[in-house]
Amino acid sequence: MAHNRVEIDGRVVYHDALRHTPGGLPSLQLRLAHASEQTEAGRPRPVECELEAQAFGKPAQELAGVPAGAQVRLIGFLERKGVRDRWPIVHVTEYELI
């Protein structure tokens, strides 16, 4: 199996209201702001970006209670945003408050 794992720290910018899939699975969309310093070509590089993420099941239910501005670590994998939208989104399988 090919590798596809994301682990990133950041600040919750916002999250939508908790929803449910047609099958009854809790679903939550959120945006994460990340800022760090990484090493590239032997030199420090500041990194800032915002990511879209989606959680299902227990992580969705729990993240729905996390306020905007909270620092979290999201763990999951990348998947395209939708059938017609090939841009990646982080699918959250685990998270931690940091």
XYZ file of N, CA and C in Angstrom:
294
model
N 0.850 -1.181 0.000
C 0.000 0.000 0.000
C 0.894 1.242 0.000
N 0.524 2.245 -0.778
C 1.278 3.497 -0.849
C 1.053 4.320 0.417
N 2.048 5.114 0.776
C 1.961 5.964 1.971
C 1.086 7.182 1.699
N 0.258 7.525 2.659
C -0.579 8.727 2.601
C -0.934 9.060 4.040
N -0.089 9.846 4.687
C -0.299 10.192 6.093
C 0.025 11.666 6.282
N -0.829 12.356 7.006
C -0.639 13.768 7.317
C -0.684 13.924 8.829
N 0.262 14.682 9.371
C 0.248 15.062 10.779
C 0.680 16.520 10.815
N -0.221 17.399 11.217
C 0.062 18.830 11.158
C -0.559 19.551 12.348
N 0.190 20.506 12.886
C -0.275 21.323 14.007
C -0.795 22.649 13.472
N -1.758 23.212 14.165
C -2.255 24.516 13.758
C -3.380 24.998 14.649
N -3.948 26.103 14.215
C -5.033 26.769 14.945
C -6.327 26.579 14.159
N -7.377 26.183 14.859
C -8.684 26.048 14.213
C -9.172 27.448 13.842
N -9.353 27.690 12.553
C -9.860 28.981 12.081
C -11.373 29.008 12.276
N -12.033 27.952 11.826
C -13.477 27.799 12.025
C -13.850 26.357 11.724
N -15.023 25.988 12.149
C -15.605 24.727 11.691
C -17.093 24.947 11.492
N -17.632 24.196 10.548
C -19.063 24.260 10.279
C -19.821 23.542 11.394
N -21.118 23.641 11.349
C -21.956 22.893 12.286
C -21.820 21.398 11.988
N -21.924 20.586 13.018
C -21.875 19.137 12.856
C -23.049 18.694 11.991
N -22.748 17.895 10.992
C -23.786 17.353 10.102
C -23.716 15.835 10.153
N -24.593 15.205 9.422
C -24.587 13.743 9.328
C -24.716 13.334 7.867
N -24.006 12.283 7.490
C -24.112 11.745 6.142
C -25.488 11.097 5.989
N -25.899 10.784 4.757
C -27.181 10.085 4.582
C -27.255 8.776 5.378
N -26.095 8.181 5.648
C -26.054 6.952 6.439
C -26.024 7.190 7.942
N -26.079 8.468 8.360
C -26.126 8.790 9.781
C -24.782 9.019 10.449
N -23.691 9.027 9.678
C -22.354 9.219 10.237
C -22.097 10.708 10.482
N -21.672 11.103 11.695
C -21.351 12.506 11.952
C -20.231 12.990 11.021
N -20.360 14.224 10.538
C -19.409 14.798 9.587
C -19.154 16.255 9.948
N -17.889 16.676 9.873
C -17.533 18.053 10.217
C -16.475 18.574 9.255
N -16.712 19.756 8.704
C -15.738 20.460 7.861
C -15.062 21.519 8.718
N -13.738 21.677 8.573
C -13.039 22.715 9.315
C -11.863 23.260 8.521
N -11.341 24.395 8.975
C -10.157 25.014 8.376
C -9.113 25.182 9.469
N -7.864 24.832 9.121
C -6.742 24.900 10.046
C -5.699 25.872 9.500
N -5.201 26.779 10.336
C -4.101 27.676 9.974
C -2.821 27.119 10.588
N -1.815 26.903 9.754
C -0.536 26.336 10.193
C 0.562 27.381 10.029
N 1.462 27.467 11.000
C 2.651 28.317 10.906
C 3.802 27.591 11.595
N 4.928 27.487 10.897
C 6.096 26.820 11.472
C 7.345 27.264 10.725
N 8.481 26.738 11.163
C 9.732 26.927 10.439
C 10.252 25.545 10.083
N 10.515 25.322 8.808
C 11.003 24.046 8.318
C 12.375 24.251 7.694
N 13.118 23.170 7.527
C 14.420 23.237 6.879
C 14.279 22.744 5.452
N 14.758 23.564 4.522
C 14.734 23.199 3.106
C 16.088 23.557 2.511
N 16.729 22.607 1.855
C 18.051 22.806 1.262
C 19.045 23.319 2.305
N 18.901 22.814 3.540
C 19.819 23.174 4.604
C 19.590 24.536 5.229
N 18.510 25.194 4.856
C 18.221 26.529 5.389
C 16.826 26.576 6.001
N 16.666 27.418 7.035
C 15.329 27.561 7.624
C 14.389 28.296 6.674
N 13.157 27.864 6.685
C 12.152 28.486 5.824
C 10.860 28.635 6.620
N 10.318 29.856 6.715
C 9.026 30.022 7.384
C 7.912 29.449 6.508
N 6.980 28.774 7.142
C 5.865 28.151 6.421
C 4.561 28.618 7.046
N 3.666 29.115 6.226
C 2.322 29.498 6.672
C 1.328 29.061 5.611
N 0.261 28.419 6.031
C -0.779 28.015 5.088
C -2.072 27.736 5.848
N -3.157 27.647 5.104
C -4.438 27.207 5.656
C -4.865 25.967 4.899
N -5.419 25.016 5.630
C -5.849 23.747 5.054
C -7.313 23.495 5.355
N -7.985 22.873 4.406
C -9.332 22.386 4.672
C -9.216 20.964 5.185
N -10.085 20.620 6.109
C -10.086 19.273 6.669
C -11.521 18.817 6.886
N -11.682 17.506 6.955
C -12.992 16.912 7.193
C -12.811 15.729 8.126
N -13.730 15.598 9.069
C -13.692 14.480 10.010
C -15.042 13.774 9.994
N -15.008 12.480 10.250
C -16.222 11.674 10.321
C -16.228 10.895 11.626
N -17.411 10.528 12.085
C -17.530 9.690 13.275
C -17.148 10.409 14.553
N -16.468 9.669 15.442
C -16.104 10.209 16.756
C -15.234 11.466 16.666
N -14.185 11.502 15.797
C -13.408 12.743 15.701
C -14.270 13.946 15.301
N -15.252 13.742 14.444
C -16.142 14.838 14.038
C -16.952 15.334 15.227
N -17.506 14.407 15.992
C -18.304 14.794 17.161
C -17.465 15.572 18.167
N -16.245 15.112 18.410
C -15.384 15.771 19.390
C -14.881 17.124 18.888
N -14.448 17.194 17.635
C -13.940 18.455 17.085
C -15.024 19.521 16.995
N -16.279 19.110 16.915
C -17.383 20.079 16.872
C -17.424 20.916 18.148
N -16.870 20.401 19.242
C -16.846 21.129 20.506
C -15.579 21.943 20.728
N -14.645 21.888 19.785
C -13.388 22.634 19.905
C -13.609 24.042 19.358
N -13.315 25.073 20.140
C -13.587 26.439 19.679
C -12.571 26.931 18.650
N -13.000 27.877 17.834
C -12.079 28.556 16.925
C -10.968 29.168 17.758
N -9.749 29.099 17.257
C -8.594 29.620 17.973
C -7.829 28.560 18.740
N -8.436 27.392 18.953
C -7.763 26.314 19.684
C -6.618 25.737 18.850
N -5.534 25.357 19.540
C -4.390 24.726 18.887
C -4.610 23.214 18.893
N -4.489 22.604 17.712
C -4.710 21.168 17.578
C -3.637 20.537 16.701
N -3.491 19.244 16.840
C -2.693 18.434 15.923
C -3.680 17.522 15.210
N -3.727 17.626 13.889
C -4.595 16.766 13.092
C -3.762 15.645 12.499
N -4.295 14.442 12.544
C -3.634 13.268 11.989
C -4.639 12.600 11.062
N -4.188 12.258 9.870
C -5.095 11.624 8.925
C -4.419 11.372 7.594
N -5.166 11.578 6.518
C -4.658 11.313 5.174
C -5.269 12.310 4.198
N -4.684 12.397 3.004
C -5.197 13.284 1.965
C -6.123 12.528 1.028
N -7.176 13.190 0.622
C -8.128 12.663 -0.358
C -8.634 13.850 -1.153
N -9.081 13.611 -2.362
C -9.637 14.729 -3.126
C -10.907 15.215 -2.450
N -11.187 16.490 -2.669
C -12.302 17.129 -1.971
C -13.656 16.560 -2.383
N -13.783 16.191 -3.618
C -15.064 15.661 -4.085
C -14.899 14.935 -5.404
N -15.986 14.402 -5.909
C -15.951 13.637 -7.152
C -15.421 14.489 -8.302
N -15.840 15.750 -8.353
C -15.424 16.632 -9.445
C -14.310 17.598 -9.045
N -13.900 17.567 -7.808
C -12.884 18.485 -7.295
C -11.675 17.678 -6.838
N -10.593 17.746 -7.591
C -9.420 16.912 -7.316
C -8.437 17.545 -6.336
N -8.721 18.775 -5.835
C -7.842 19.403 -4.852
C -7.909 18.615 -3.548
N -6.770 18.490 -2.857
C -6.754 17.659 -1.644
C -7.393 18.327 -0.433
N -7.889 17.479 0.438
C -8.425 17.875 1.732
C -7.909 16.845 2.739
N -7.635 17.285 3.956
C -7.168 16.363 4.994
C -8.377 15.662 5.606
N -8.379 14.343 5.575
C -9.405 13.561 6.265
C -8.831 13.198 7.630
N -9.451 13.714 8.674
C -8.942 13.567 10.036
C -9.412 12.239 10.624
N -8.447 11.424 11.051
C -8.776 10.164 11.719
C -8.510 10.241 13.221
N -7.613 11.170 13.616
C -7.285 11.406 15.027
C -6.961 12.879 15.188
N -7.059 13.364 16.422
C -6.622 14.733 16.696
C -6.210 14.825 18.159
N -5.433 15.857 18.464
C -5.038 16.152 19.845
C -5.153 17.652 20.052
N -5.573 18.060 21.235
C -5.471 19.466 21.620
C -4.033 19.691 22.067
N -3.413 20.775 21.623
C -2.015 21.039 22.013
C -1.882 22.433 22.608
